[in-house]
DNA sequence: TTTTGGCACTCGCCCTGTCCGAGTGCCAGC
DNA sequence: GCTGGCACTCGGACAGGGCGAGTGCCAAAA
C-alpha cells in the first residue's frame, strides 16, 4: 500500500508529464508542487513507485514517466472528472441545438468532441436493436421492386431496396404496410423479427406469401445484421498534434480508426453504464497500445442507445477529457429525447 | 522548346524519383535508362531543365527532383494513363458488385480507390441537382409533423422532418403525395422547385395551403441547399506511408481533409468532363500545396452526377493513379446505372 | 554544333569524440 | 524518516573530419 505522499507524487508526475510531455525529475517536481519535502525524499518515493511499476524512466539519466499502470491508478484513485466551464457548456448547447436530423446530430457531436478534447472523436449511431420503431413505410419502386423505410424514435432512418419474386399489387402493398405498422410501431427493433414472422401466412395468394416472406427475410436480416452499427469519427488531424514524438505511432492508429469493426469492438467493450477508460495495453487492438480510449453510453432516456468516446495518447488530460465526454453524452441524450 | 531528349530526361527523372523517393543524379539516370548518351550530356540537359524551372536540387551536391511545373509537363505531355491489369479490373468488379445500397456503393468505392492507389480517396455522393426524382413519399409522424422521403434514380435517399403550422389530415396528405409525385417523378431535382410552386394554391382549405407552403418551402430549401453535397473519404492511413519525409506535412493535409467544404471545393474545381490533375500549388488550399489531386466525374449515363478522386503526394505515380481513378469511376457509373 | 571524358570542387551526410548537465542512487547526519 | 551532499551515469548537443555523390566547366572528339 502506497502512502498518501507517494500517491501525491504520482499525481504530480502525471500532471506534469501530461502538461510538458517530457520526463519529469525530482527537482522539477518539488519546484512546481508544494509537496513539503525535499527532492531527495521525492527520489526515494520515485524509486518505490518505479519498483511497483507505476512509473518508469526512458533512459537511465532521465526523469520518470507514468506507465499504463500508473495512469490506471491515477484515473481510478487520484483524479476526478473535471466539470466543464460555463462557456464550454454554452458552446455545446449552441453547437448541438442547430442540428436538423440525426446525421447532423451525430456529425456535430463528433466535431464538438474532437474540438473540446483536441483528440479523435468516435460517435456511434443509436443502435437499432435498442431503439423502438416509429414508422415503417413500404414504397413500390417498380412492379416487383420495393423499398422499405424504417424510422426509429431516435430519428434514425434506414432504407433498403428489395427485389420481389413476383409483382406485388398496390392493394397487397397497402395491406402489408398497414399490418406491419400495426404490429411493430412502438416496439423495440429487436423484437420485430418475431412480431412479423407469421405475417406471410395471413396472405391468401401464394405469390403474395412468397413475396412477403422474401421481403421480410431480406429486410430484417439486412437491417439487423449489416446496418446494425454505424459510427462516425472526426478530429483525426489531432493525431498529428500529439504524434510529433511518435510519428511512427500515428500509422497503426489511423489504420485502426479506418476499420469500423475495430472501433465498434472498442466501444462495445466499454461498460454499459458509467464511463469507461481503457489505457494503453488494456486495449485489445495492438495498434492502439499507446492510446487511451474514454467512452460512455448515451441515450434519450435512462437507457443507453449507443456509445461515444475519444481516442488519444495515453498521456492525455484524463479529468478534462472525461468531463467533456460525459457532458457531451448528456446533451446528446437530451437532444435525442426532444426530437 | 525542349528537345525530344530533354523531355526524355525529364520523364526519366520523374519516374525514378517517384520510384526511389530520392533525388536522382545524372549517373544513376544513364544507368537505369537507355538514353544513349553519357552522364555529361545528361548533366547539360539537366542544367537546362533546371533553368527552365522543371527540376530543382534540394542541396547543391544532390540530385534533381521535379518541380510542380515539371510534374505538370510530365502529366500533360509525357505520361499516358496506365490501364489496369486484368486482376485489378476483376477486383473492382468483385468488390463493387456486392453493394446493397448507395451508401454501400460509395463506401466500397472509397475503400477500393484507397487500396488501388494507396492514397487518400474522396468520393462525392451523386448530386441531387443532377439526379432525377424516382419517388417522393410523405409520412405522417404525428398530426402536425411530416416526414418527406425523396429517392433519386441514383439510389440516394434523403429525408427530413417538418413541423406543420396546423394538423394535416390523411386525405390531404394522400392528395398532396399524389400530386407531388405526378409532377416530379422522372424530373431533374433542380427543376423541382418550380414544378411545385403552384401546388399550395390548388388546395381549398386555407390551413392546408399554409401547411403545404411551409412544407414545400422548408423541404426544398433544406434538401437543395444543405444536403446538396455529401462525400466520403477513406485511406487516410496512407498519409502516414508517404509522410515519413514530411511528418510535418501530414497535419495540414489531415485538417484539409476534415473540412468537407474544402474537399467539395477541390472536387468542384475539377473539369466537368475528363480527368483533372491538380499538382502541388495549383491547389488553392495551401495545406494541400505539396499534394496532387486526381479527380474525375462519374455518372450513370453520359452525364456526370458527381466526382471522385484521390489526394496524394505530388510525387505520385500519375499514370497508375489516373488509370485507377478512371477505371473505378467507370465501374461505379455502371453500377449506378444498373440499380 | 553537339557530345564526351576528365577533373576539380562543393557540400550534405555520417561517424566519432568531447563536453555538459540533468537526474539518479547512496550515505551519513539530523 | 527526512535531508543535504556527493559521486556517478548517460543521453543530447556540438564540433571536426572523412567520404562520396553529384555538379559545373573545359578542352577534345565527333
XYZ file of C-alpha atoms (C1' of nucleotides) in Angstrom:
738
model
C 0.000 0.000 0.000
C 1.364 3.328 -1.048
C 1.464 6.153 1.427
C -0.537 9.276 0.886
C 2.506 11.259 -0.129
C 3.633 8.744 -2.685
C 0.248 8.915 -4.316
C 0.632 12.649 -4.294
C 3.982 12.301 -6.017
C 2.432 10.066 -8.643
C -0.336 12.542 -9.228
C 2.212 15.318 -9.619
C 4.219 13.265 -12.082
C 1.177 12.506 -14.183
C 0.046 16.103 -14.212
C 3.460 17.463 -15.095
C 4.091 14.882 -17.759
C 0.749 15.487 -19.362
C 1.499 19.176 -19.354
C 5.065 19.225 -20.536
C 5.261 15.974 -22.492
C 8.695 15.465 -21.017
C 10.028 13.095 -18.377
C 9.829 14.768 -15.015
C 12.618 14.760 -12.480
C 12.624 15.057 -8.724
C 13.819 18.624 -8.623
C 11.306 19.971 -11.085
C 8.577 18.207 -9.138
C 9.383 19.884 -5.831
C 9.598 23.232 -7.576
C 6.244 23.009 -9.253
C 4.297 21.335 -6.495
C 4.053 22.095 -2.835
C 4.900 18.659 -1.596
C 6.597 19.951 1.532
C 9.554 17.645 1.154
C 12.940 17.803 -0.496
C 13.934 16.405 -3.885
C 15.846 13.636 -2.166
C 12.721 12.397 -0.461
C 10.851 12.545 -3.710
C 13.603 10.490 -5.273
C 13.109 7.803 -2.683
C 9.397 7.809 -3.333
C 10.023 7.641 -7.030
C 12.251 4.637 -6.552
C 9.404 2.886 -4.753
C 6.869 3.912 -7.369
C 9.142 2.591 -10.065
C 9.666 -0.667 -8.233
C 5.919 -1.076 -8.035
C 5.627 -0.422 -11.745
C 3.745 2.843 -11.679
C 6.438 4.898 -13.335
C 9.480 4.236 -15.486
C 12.433 6.070 -16.872
C 13.048 6.106 -20.609
C 16.823 6.335 -20.099
C 18.965 5.949 -17.063
C 19.669 9.613 -16.584
C 16.242 10.896 -17.410
C 13.187 11.781 -15.381
C 10.227 9.468 -14.905
C 7.111 8.992 -16.946
C 3.975 7.189 -15.835
C 3.357 3.660 -17.029
C -0.050 2.358 -18.068
C -0.395 1.028 -14.557
C 0.446 4.470 -13.218
C -2.219 6.112 -15.333
C -4.667 3.462 -14.223
C -4.064 4.270 -10.588
C -4.277 7.953 -11.358
C -7.622 7.576 -13.077
C -9.063 5.216 -10.505
C -7.991 6.916 -7.319
C -6.317 10.223 -7.848
C -8.314 12.067 -10.449
C -11.861 13.269 -10.515
C -13.901 14.227 -13.507
C -13.336 17.868 -14.262
C -16.613 19.655 -14.905
C -16.732 21.878 -17.942
C -16.579 25.622 -17.719
C -19.723 27.605 -18.330
C -18.589 28.852 -21.728
C -17.847 25.301 -22.717
C -21.308 24.203 -21.708
C -22.818 27.019 -23.627
C -20.760 26.091 -26.653
C -22.104 22.561 -26.508
C -25.643 23.832 -26.346
C -25.245 26.265 -29.183
C -23.495 23.818 -31.359
C -25.849 20.899 -30.919
C -29.092 22.821 -30.921
C -28.829 23.683 -34.578
C -28.941 20.078 -35.750
C -31.663 19.256 -38.246
C -31.599 15.481 -38.344
C -29.827 12.510 -36.867
C -26.932 12.599 -39.284
C -26.492 16.184 -38.360
C -26.633 15.466 -34.643
C -24.006 12.772 -34.917
C -21.843 14.869 -37.194
C -21.960 17.848 -34.911
C -21.287 15.705 -31.885
C -18.168 14.301 -33.456
C -16.841 17.717 -34.338
C -17.711 19.053 -30.926
C -15.998 16.248 -29.069
C -12.928 16.486 -31.244
C -12.725 20.198 -30.638
C -13.306 20.059 -26.893
C -10.852 17.281 -26.212
C -8.484 18.013 -29.074
C -8.423 14.320 -29.758
C -10.038 11.867 -32.099
C -13.768 11.542 -31.506
C -15.901 8.497 -32.222
C -19.682 8.552 -32.085
C -21.859 5.544 -32.633
C -25.286 5.958 -34.207
C -28.133 4.966 -31.939
C -28.346 1.226 -32.088
C -31.287 -0.204 -33.955
C -31.790 -3.088 -31.599
C -32.266 -0.756 -28.692
C -34.491 1.730 -30.426
C -38.206 1.464 -30.926
C -39.955 1.678 -34.263
C -41.699 4.916 -35.029
C -42.890 4.112 -38.516
C -42.442 1.615 -41.307
C -43.076 2.606 -44.872
C -43.245 0.458 -47.973
C -42.852 2.020 -51.372
C -43.276 0.413 -54.719
C -40.441 1.465 -56.952
C -41.308 -0.917 -59.746
C -43.829 -3.761 -60.097
C -41.503 -6.227 -58.436
C -39.261 -3.910 -56.518
C -39.989 -2.446 -53.137
C -38.293 -0.062 -50.845
C -38.700 -0.295 -47.122
C -38.079 2.746 -44.991
C -37.764 2.370 -41.277
C -37.820 5.246 -38.841
C -36.807 4.916 -35.214
C -37.664 7.025 -32.207
C -34.110 8.291 -32.204
C -34.592 9.726 -35.654
C -32.577 7.145 -37.444
C -33.836 6.246 -40.899
C -32.856 3.085 -42.691
C -33.943 2.043 -46.113
C -33.389 -0.884 -48.378
C -34.475 -1.940 -51.842
C -35.791 -5.470 -52.310
C -36.453 -7.355 -55.482
C -39.559 -9.445 -55.116
C -40.056 -12.860 -56.670
C -43.333 -11.693 -58.193
C -45.152 -8.419 -58.806
C -46.913 -7.157 -55.775
C -50.160 -5.244 -56.175
C -50.893 -1.854 -54.668
C -53.673 -3.347 -52.583
C -51.489 -6.041 -51.150
C -48.848 -3.460 -50.534
C -51.170 -1.187 -48.603
C -52.350 -4.217 -46.726
C -48.876 -5.307 -45.800
C -47.935 -1.788 -44.868
C -50.876 -1.447 -42.538
C -50.333 -4.811 -40.915
C -46.657 -4.181 -40.499
C -47.193 -0.872 -38.843
C -49.897 -2.043 -36.529
C -47.600 -4.738 -35.274
C -44.303 -3.020 -34.905
C -44.850 0.659 -34.207
C -43.728 1.451 -30.715
C -41.980 -1.860 -30.298
C -38.302 -2.360 -29.855
C -36.490 -3.132 -33.018
C -35.005 -6.258 -31.589
C -38.484 -7.685 -31.221
C -39.518 -7.006 -34.780
C -38.413 -10.332 -36.249
C -40.719 -12.407 -34.107
C -43.522 -9.887 -34.327
C -43.742 -10.291 -38.067
C -42.844 -13.903 -38.533
C -46.406 -15.032 -39.061
C -47.267 -12.248 -41.461
C -46.829 -14.220 -44.689
C -49.363 -16.812 -43.619
C -52.080 -14.220 -43.388
C -51.923 -13.574 -47.110
C -54.142 -15.625 -49.330
C -52.336 -15.591 -52.636
C -49.406 -17.957 -52.719
C -47.463 -15.456 -54.756
C -48.023 -12.772 -52.208
C -46.999 -15.071 -49.440
C -43.752 -15.784 -51.202
C -43.122 -12.116 -51.738
C -43.897 -11.178 -48.192
C -41.609 -13.892 -46.934
C -38.765 -12.800 -49.149
C -39.258 -9.184 -48.307
C -39.332 -9.729 -44.606
C -36.453 -12.108 -44.592
C -34.180 -9.973 -46.681
C -35.041 -6.772 -44.987
C -34.849 -7.839 -41.423
C -31.690 -9.699 -41.984
C -30.022 -6.853 -43.796
C -31.188 -4.228 -41.401
C -30.326 -6.102 -38.283
C -27.054 -7.621 -39.269
C -25.402 -5.331 -41.684
C -26.504 -1.940 -40.659
C -26.846 -2.624 -37.025
C -23.960 -0.442 -36.088
C -22.745 2.664 -37.780
C -20.438 5.291 -36.496
C -18.715 8.479 -37.378
C -15.255 9.633 -36.490
C -13.587 13.017 -36.604
C -10.664 15.015 -35.409
C -8.055 12.748 -36.923
C -5.999 15.847 -37.587
C -5.449 15.952 -33.852
C -3.369 12.821 -34.219
C -0.710 14.871 -35.918
C -0.582 17.127 -32.885
C 0.442 14.504 -30.414
C 2.184 12.387 -32.979
C 5.270 14.515 -33.154
C 7.152 12.304 -30.779
C 5.610 9.209 -32.300
C 5.467 9.816 -35.996
C 5.565 6.072 -36.434
C 2.768 5.538 -33.999
C 0.273 7.508 -35.983
C 0.164 4.924 -38.737
C -1.339 1.991 -36.831
C -3.751 4.322 -35.117
C -5.010 5.685 -38.405
C -5.344 2.152 -39.662
C -7.297 1.076 -36.630
C -9.564 4.071 -36.967
C -10.335 3.178 -40.562
C -11.595 -0.210 -39.537
C -15.091 0.327 -38.297
C -15.072 -3.172 -36.922
C -12.191 -2.341 -34.647
C -13.849 0.799 -33.400
C -17.150 -0.901 -32.808
C -15.397 -3.563 -30.824
C -13.607 -0.871 -28.903
C -16.821 0.826 -27.941
C -18.517 -2.484 -27.410
C -16.010 -3.411 -24.760
C -16.957 -0.390 -22.734
C -19.148 -0.818 -19.713
C -22.882 -0.500 -20.247
C -23.223 2.215 -17.677
C -20.818 4.820 -16.476
C -17.660 5.936 -18.111
C -15.021 3.532 -19.294
C -11.353 4.376 -19.589
C -9.068 1.927 -21.319
C -5.434 2.759 -21.021
C -2.699 1.733 -23.399
C -2.274 -2.023 -23.488
C -5.647 -2.527 -21.909
C -6.946 -2.028 -25.423
C -7.141 -5.323 -27.228
C -6.095 -3.897 -30.572
C -2.336 -3.635 -30.628
C -2.265 -0.663 -32.941
C -3.857 1.242 -30.114
C -1.468 0.123 -27.429
C -0.157 3.597 -26.845
C -3.525 5.253 -26.855
C -6.270 5.525 -24.302
C -9.955 5.325 -25.032
C -12.516 7.170 -22.960
C -16.066 6.113 -23.745
C -19.530 6.371 -22.343
C -23.037 5.374 -23.323
C -25.653 7.934 -24.242
C -29.346 7.698 -24.809
C -32.591 9.570 -24.956
C -33.961 8.072 -21.778
C -32.311 6.384 -18.889
C -31.048 3.634 -21.118
C -28.039 3.949 -23.396
C -28.804 3.513 -27.071
C -25.249 3.906 -28.246
C -21.796 4.930 -27.169
C -19.387 7.688 -27.908
C -15.860 8.428 -26.890
C -12.470 9.740 -27.775
C -9.157 8.151 -28.631
C -5.996 9.903 -27.599
C -2.479 9.331 -26.369
C -2.127 7.591 -23.022
C -0.561 10.834 -21.991
C -3.829 12.735 -22.010
C -5.651 15.035 -19.651
C -7.936 12.407 -18.171
C -10.063 14.582 -15.900
C -10.716 17.108 -18.644
C -11.358 14.502 -21.299
C -13.707 12.556 -19.088
C -15.555 15.734 -18.237
C -16.020 16.649 -21.862
C -17.073 13.171 -22.894
C -19.629 12.926 -20.140
C -21.045 16.370 -20.744
C -21.396 15.832 -24.470
C -23.045 12.467 -23.970
C -25.605 14.020 -21.664
C -26.500 16.810 -24.017
C -26.767 14.497 -26.967
C -29.122 12.375 -24.942
C -31.270 15.402 -24.288
C -31.320 16.391 -27.945
C -32.406 12.910 -28.942
C -35.121 12.853 -26.320
C -36.535 16.123 -27.592
C -36.665 15.248 -31.260
C 11.100 24.421 -76.784
C 12.713 21.445 -75.199
C 14.291 18.832 -77.391
C 12.966 15.328 -77.524
C 15.853 14.033 -75.475
C 15.442 16.579 -72.746
C 11.819 15.603 -72.378
C 13.025 12.038 -72.178
C 15.403 13.017 -69.403
C 12.604 14.729 -67.531
C 10.435 11.675 -67.878
C 13.240 9.508 -66.556
C 13.769 11.831 -63.612
C 10.102 11.794 -62.710
C 9.879 8.035 -62.986
C 12.992 7.433 -60.942
C 12.091 9.941 -58.298
C 8.605 8.520 -57.924
C 10.126 5.090 -57.580
C 13.000 5.757 -55.228
C 11.789 8.882 -53.445
C 15.313 10.194 -53.642
C 16.893 12.920 -55.715
C 18.238 11.418 -58.918
C 21.658 12.193 -60.354
C 22.988 12.080 -63.859
C 24.928 8.871 -63.462
C 22.081 6.899 -61.970
C 19.856 8.106 -64.770
C 22.071 6.822 -67.563
C 22.435 3.545 -65.767
C 18.740 2.936 -65.322
C 17.531 4.279 -68.640
C 18.738 3.680 -72.146
C 19.128 7.273 -73.095
C 22.039 6.558 -75.421
C 24.080 9.428 -74.126
C 26.683 9.919 -71.447
C 26.142 11.326 -67.964
C 27.862 14.534 -69.027
C 25.271 15.158 -71.682
C 22.537 14.421 -69.259
C 24.087 16.935 -66.907
C 23.887 19.577 -69.581
C 20.275 18.728 -70.215
C 19.557 18.834 -66.527
C 21.109 22.272 -66.294
C 18.715 23.446 -68.987
C 15.725 21.764 -67.382
C 16.611 23.393 -64.114
C 16.986 26.788 -65.735
C 13.517 26.376 -67.236
C 12.121 25.500 -63.829
C 11.158 21.876 -64.452
C 13.516 20.395 -61.903
C 15.405 21.592 -58.854
C 18.047 20.347 -56.490
C 17.354 20.242 -52.770
C 21.031 20.844 -51.930
C 23.961 21.871 -54.030
C 25.553 18.475 -54.178
C 22.404 16.454 -54.556
C 20.497 15.034 -57.483
C 17.465 16.686 -59.020
C 13.813 16.368 -58.196
C 10.911 17.502 -60.364
C 9.144 20.757 -59.535
C 5.399 21.206 -59.789
C 5.985 22.603 -63.230
C 7.965 19.512 -64.106
C 5.177 17.203 -62.986
C 2.742 19.313 -64.953
C 4.724 18.846 -68.141
C 5.080 15.163 -67.360
C 1.366 14.709 -66.933
C 0.415 16.806 -69.929
C 2.860 15.560 -72.496
C 4.933 12.664 -71.296
C 2.665 10.283 -69.481
C -0.286 8.307 -70.629
C -2.955 6.757 -68.494
C -1.885 3.315 -67.460
C -4.677 0.805 -67.930
C -5.313 -1.516 -65.048
C -4.248 -5.113 -65.067
C -6.845 -7.784 -65.506
C -6.700 -8.905 -61.879
C -7.198 -5.326 -60.824
C -10.245 -4.978 -63.024
C -11.644 -8.164 -61.653
C -11.040 -6.920 -58.146
C -13.014 -3.791 -58.885
C -15.891 -5.832 -60.233
C -15.954 -8.231 -57.342
C -15.682 -5.524 -54.798
C -18.332 -3.216 -56.145
C -20.848 -5.825 -57.193
C -21.673 -6.765 -53.644
C -23.002 -3.340 -52.731
C -26.535 -3.271 -51.391
C -27.380 0.408 -51.417
C -25.954 3.753 -52.286
C -24.143 4.214 -49.001
C -22.586 0.877 -49.569
C -21.587 1.713 -53.132
C -19.918 4.916 -52.055
C -18.256 3.255 -49.080
C -16.892 0.439 -51.156
C -15.718 2.816 -53.815
C -13.759 4.813 -51.300
C -12.076 1.751 -49.892
C -11.377 0.395 -53.338
C -9.815 3.595 -54.579
C -7.729 3.960 -51.451
C -6.482 0.424 -51.826
C -5.743 0.598 -55.539
C -3.915 3.887 -55.418
C -2.600 3.564 -51.884
C -3.614 7.123 -51.333
C -6.453 9.055 -49.804
C -9.710 8.572 -51.681
C -12.584 11.016 -51.876
C -15.957 10.124 -53.331
C -18.812 12.537 -53.705
C -22.379 11.290 -53.425
C -24.399 11.708 -56.595
C -25.505 15.299 -56.679
C -29.165 15.905 -56.068
C -29.449 18.717 -58.568
C -28.270 16.479 -61.337
C -30.300 13.449 -60.439
C -33.881 12.796 -61.350
C -36.624 12.008 -58.894
C -37.693 8.415 -58.646
C -40.206 8.746 -55.873
C -41.432 11.135 -53.225
C -43.052 9.853 -50.092
C -44.838 11.741 -47.363
C -45.341 10.164 -43.988
C -47.305 11.468 -41.100
C -45.325 11.033 -37.944
C -47.695 12.998 -35.782
C -50.769 15.116 -36.502
C -48.678 18.159 -37.302
C -45.399 16.530 -38.154
C -44.492 15.102 -41.507
C -41.542 13.302 -42.907
C -40.625 13.596 -46.546
C -38.559 10.909 -48.151
C -37.020 11.533 -51.514
C -35.491 8.848 -53.666
C -33.349 9.586 -56.684
C -32.549 7.496 -59.714
C -29.033 7.085 -58.362
C -30.390 5.433 -55.266
C -29.795 8.327 -52.969
C -32.402 8.728 -50.252
C -32.926 11.952 -48.367
C -35.395 12.548 -45.634
C -36.421 15.411 -43.446
C -38.922 16.033 -40.700
C -41.132 19.103 -40.915
C -43.329 20.620 -38.282
C -46.508 21.892 -39.855
C -48.348 25.009 -38.745
C -51.579 23.005 -38.460
C -52.636 19.365 -38.395
C -52.810 17.858 -41.817
C -55.407 15.194 -42.498
C -54.716 11.823 -44.029
C -56.813 12.681 -47.039
C -54.996 15.901 -47.716
C -51.765 14.049 -47.208
C -52.585 11.397 -49.750
C -53.708 14.130 -52.068
C -50.508 16.074 -51.720
C -48.487 12.933 -52.079
C -50.193 12.011 -55.313
C -49.924 15.460 -56.785
C -46.318 15.777 -55.787
C -45.412 12.507 -57.380
C -47.287 13.124 -60.575
C -45.409 16.330 -61.041
C -41.899 15.492 -60.093
C -41.255 11.821 -60.764
C -38.800 11.487 -63.574
C -37.842 15.127 -63.467
C -34.483 16.512 -62.545
C -34.204 17.557 -58.990
C -33.090 21.027 -59.910
C -36.430 21.595 -61.623
C -38.490 20.506 -58.649
C -38.823 23.943 -57.018
C -40.619 25.477 -59.950
C -42.627 22.349 -60.661
C -44.273 22.504 -57.280
C -44.514 26.217 -56.661
C -48.194 26.423 -57.545
C -49.157 23.386 -55.503
C -50.400 25.237 -52.427
C -52.934 27.199 -54.460
C -54.686 24.058 -55.553
C -55.725 23.255 -52.014
C -59.030 24.594 -50.840
C -58.611 24.854 -47.091
C -56.577 27.862 -46.042
C -54.951 25.800 -43.343
C -53.897 23.193 -45.791
C -52.492 25.782 -48.111
C -50.394 27.192 -45.311
C -49.143 23.782 -44.404
C -48.310 22.832 -47.942
C -46.455 26.079 -48.431
C -44.422 25.625 -45.283
C -43.680 22.051 -46.039
C -42.548 22.691 -49.559
C -40.502 25.716 -48.657
C -38.707 24.113 -45.771
C -38.113 20.865 -47.502
C -36.888 22.082 -50.805
C -34.676 24.624 -49.241
C -33.165 22.186 -46.809
C -32.723 19.462 -49.320
C -31.241 21.606 -52.013
C -29.021 23.835 -50.007
C -27.860 21.892 -47.034
C -27.637 18.399 -48.241
C -26.756 19.131 -51.777
C -23.293 17.741 -51.464
C -22.075 14.907 -49.340
C -18.934 12.929 -49.597
C -16.940 10.174 -48.050
C -13.238 9.854 -47.609
C -11.005 6.946 -46.800
C -7.457 5.709 -46.818
C -6.139 8.418 -44.571
C -3.786 5.832 -43.105
C -1.961 6.021 -46.406
C -0.896 9.503 -45.456
C 1.399 8.027 -42.842
C 3.064 5.989 -45.559
C 4.264 8.853 -47.657
C 4.523 11.204 -44.755
C 7.769 9.838 -43.474
C 9.786 12.537 -45.191
C 7.125 15.104 -44.401
C 5.919 14.318 -40.924
C 5.005 17.954 -40.586
C 3.112 17.960 -43.829
C 0.581 15.399 -42.729
C -1.046 17.789 -40.300
C -2.407 20.396 -42.720
C -3.481 17.657 -45.077
C -5.481 15.911 -42.385
C -7.012 19.229 -41.468
C -7.966 19.965 -45.033
C -9.483 16.522 -45.386
C -11.644 17.088 -42.340
C -13.198 20.142 -43.868
C -15.840 18.883 -46.220
C -16.116 22.359 -47.638
C -12.515 22.294 -48.721
C -12.890 18.930 -50.342
C -16.058 19.874 -52.139
C -14.373 22.957 -53.480
C -11.473 20.811 -54.518
C -13.675 18.476 -56.481
C -15.763 21.338 -57.698
C -12.780 22.933 -59.330
C -12.244 19.868 -61.444
C -13.278 19.928 -65.047
C -16.784 18.784 -65.876
C -15.591 16.172 -68.286
C -12.385 14.237 -68.451
C -9.842 13.760 -65.768
C -8.393 16.653 -63.835
C -4.984 16.635 -62.230
C -4.061 19.450 -59.908
C -0.449 19.474 -58.888
C 1.005 20.992 -55.748
C 0.497 24.721 -55.638
C -2.143 24.521 -58.322
C -4.436 23.586 -55.477
C -5.999 26.664 -53.988
C -5.885 25.350 -50.431
C -2.442 25.941 -49.046
C -2.500 22.940 -46.755
C -2.518 20.876 -49.904
C 0.351 22.619 -51.605
C 2.519 19.543 -51.572
C -0.171 17.175 -52.681
C -1.726 16.424 -56.006
C -5.388 15.765 -56.625
C -6.590 13.490 -59.384
C -10.307 13.690 -59.943
C -12.915 12.743 -62.473
C -16.667 12.863 -62.827
C -18.770 9.753 -62.789
C -22.369 9.094 -63.603
C -24.930 6.542 -64.537
C -25.390 7.828 -68.043
C -23.271 10.003 -70.221
C -23.521 12.838 -67.788
C -21.544 13.116 -64.586
C -23.637 13.193 -61.429
C -20.741 13.565 -59.058
C -16.993 13.398 -58.814
C -14.433 11.221 -57.165
C -10.697 11.350 -56.835
C -7.617 10.787 -54.789
C -5.273 13.031 -52.879
C -1.639 12.075 -52.691
C 1.864 13.482 -52.637
C 2.958 15.415 -55.702
C 5.462 12.644 -56.016
C 2.916 10.071 -57.087
C 2.582 7.536 -59.849
C 0.428 9.665 -62.113
C -0.225 7.166 -64.900
C -1.200 4.440 -62.456
C -3.287 6.697 -60.286
C -5.088 8.173 -63.250
C -5.758 4.715 -64.587
C -7.227 3.539 -61.306
C -9.333 6.637 -60.840
C -10.743 6.433 -64.339
C -11.466 2.732 -64.136
C -13.199 3.000 -60.789
C -15.280 5.934 -61.962
C -16.465 3.939 -64.959
C -17.456 0.920 -62.954
C -19.259 2.981 -60.375
C -21.153 4.614 -63.195
C -22.189 1.201 -64.448
C -23.284 0.064 -61.012
C -25.409 3.150 -60.574
C -26.971 2.707 -63.979
C -27.942 -0.849 -63.138
C -29.546 -0.186 -59.807
C 27.358 22.490 -83.086
C 26.830 18.727 -80.102
C 28.641 15.186 -77.349
C 32.050 13.259 -74.411
C 35.542 12.208 -70.907
C 38.166 14.284 -67.442
C 38.792 16.856 -63.415
C 38.470 19.927 -59.649
C 35.200 21.385 -56.429
C 31.236 21.680 -53.395
C 28.521 20.328 -49.817
C 25.426 17.322 -47.244
C 25.737 13.154 -44.538
C 27.709 10.141 -41.288
C 30.770 8.864 -37.832
C 33.476 9.992 -33.910
C 34.980 12.216 -29.797
C 34.130 15.564 -26.322
C 31.705 18.169 -23.137
C 27.846 19.343 -20.346
C 24.244 18.860 -17.216
C 20.047 16.858 -15.567
C 18.957 13.318 -12.877
C 19.929 9.391 -10.104
C 21.339 6.334 -6.078
C 23.612 6.087 -1.959
C 25.096 7.506 2.502
C 25.987 9.842 6.603
C 23.937 13.067 9.662
C 19.999 15.328 11.708
C 12.071 9.011 8.347
C 13.741 13.116 6.159
C 17.558 15.871 4.358
C 21.751 17.589 2.152
C 25.827 16.201 -0.077
C 28.349 13.707 -3.415
C 29.930 10.669 -6.947
C 28.288 8.631 -10.990
C 25.786 7.716 -15.264
C 24.279 8.568 -19.595
C 21.773 10.989 -23.277
C 21.938 15.146 -26.093
C 24.228 18.860 -28.223
C 28.191 20.316 -30.642
C 32.401 20.271 -33.497
C 35.599 18.279 -36.656
C 36.959 15.108 -40.307
C 36.467 11.889 -43.978
C 33.582 10.225 -47.626
C 31.250 10.276 -51.744
C 27.611 11.588 -54.809
C 26.915 14.903 -57.817
C 27.908 19.101 -60.143
C 29.960 22.587 -63.464
C 33.336 23.586 -66.588
C 36.510 22.773 -70.221
C 39.007 21.032 -73.888
C 38.908 17.473 -77.225
C 36.379 14.476 -80.271
C 32.544 13.577 -83.413
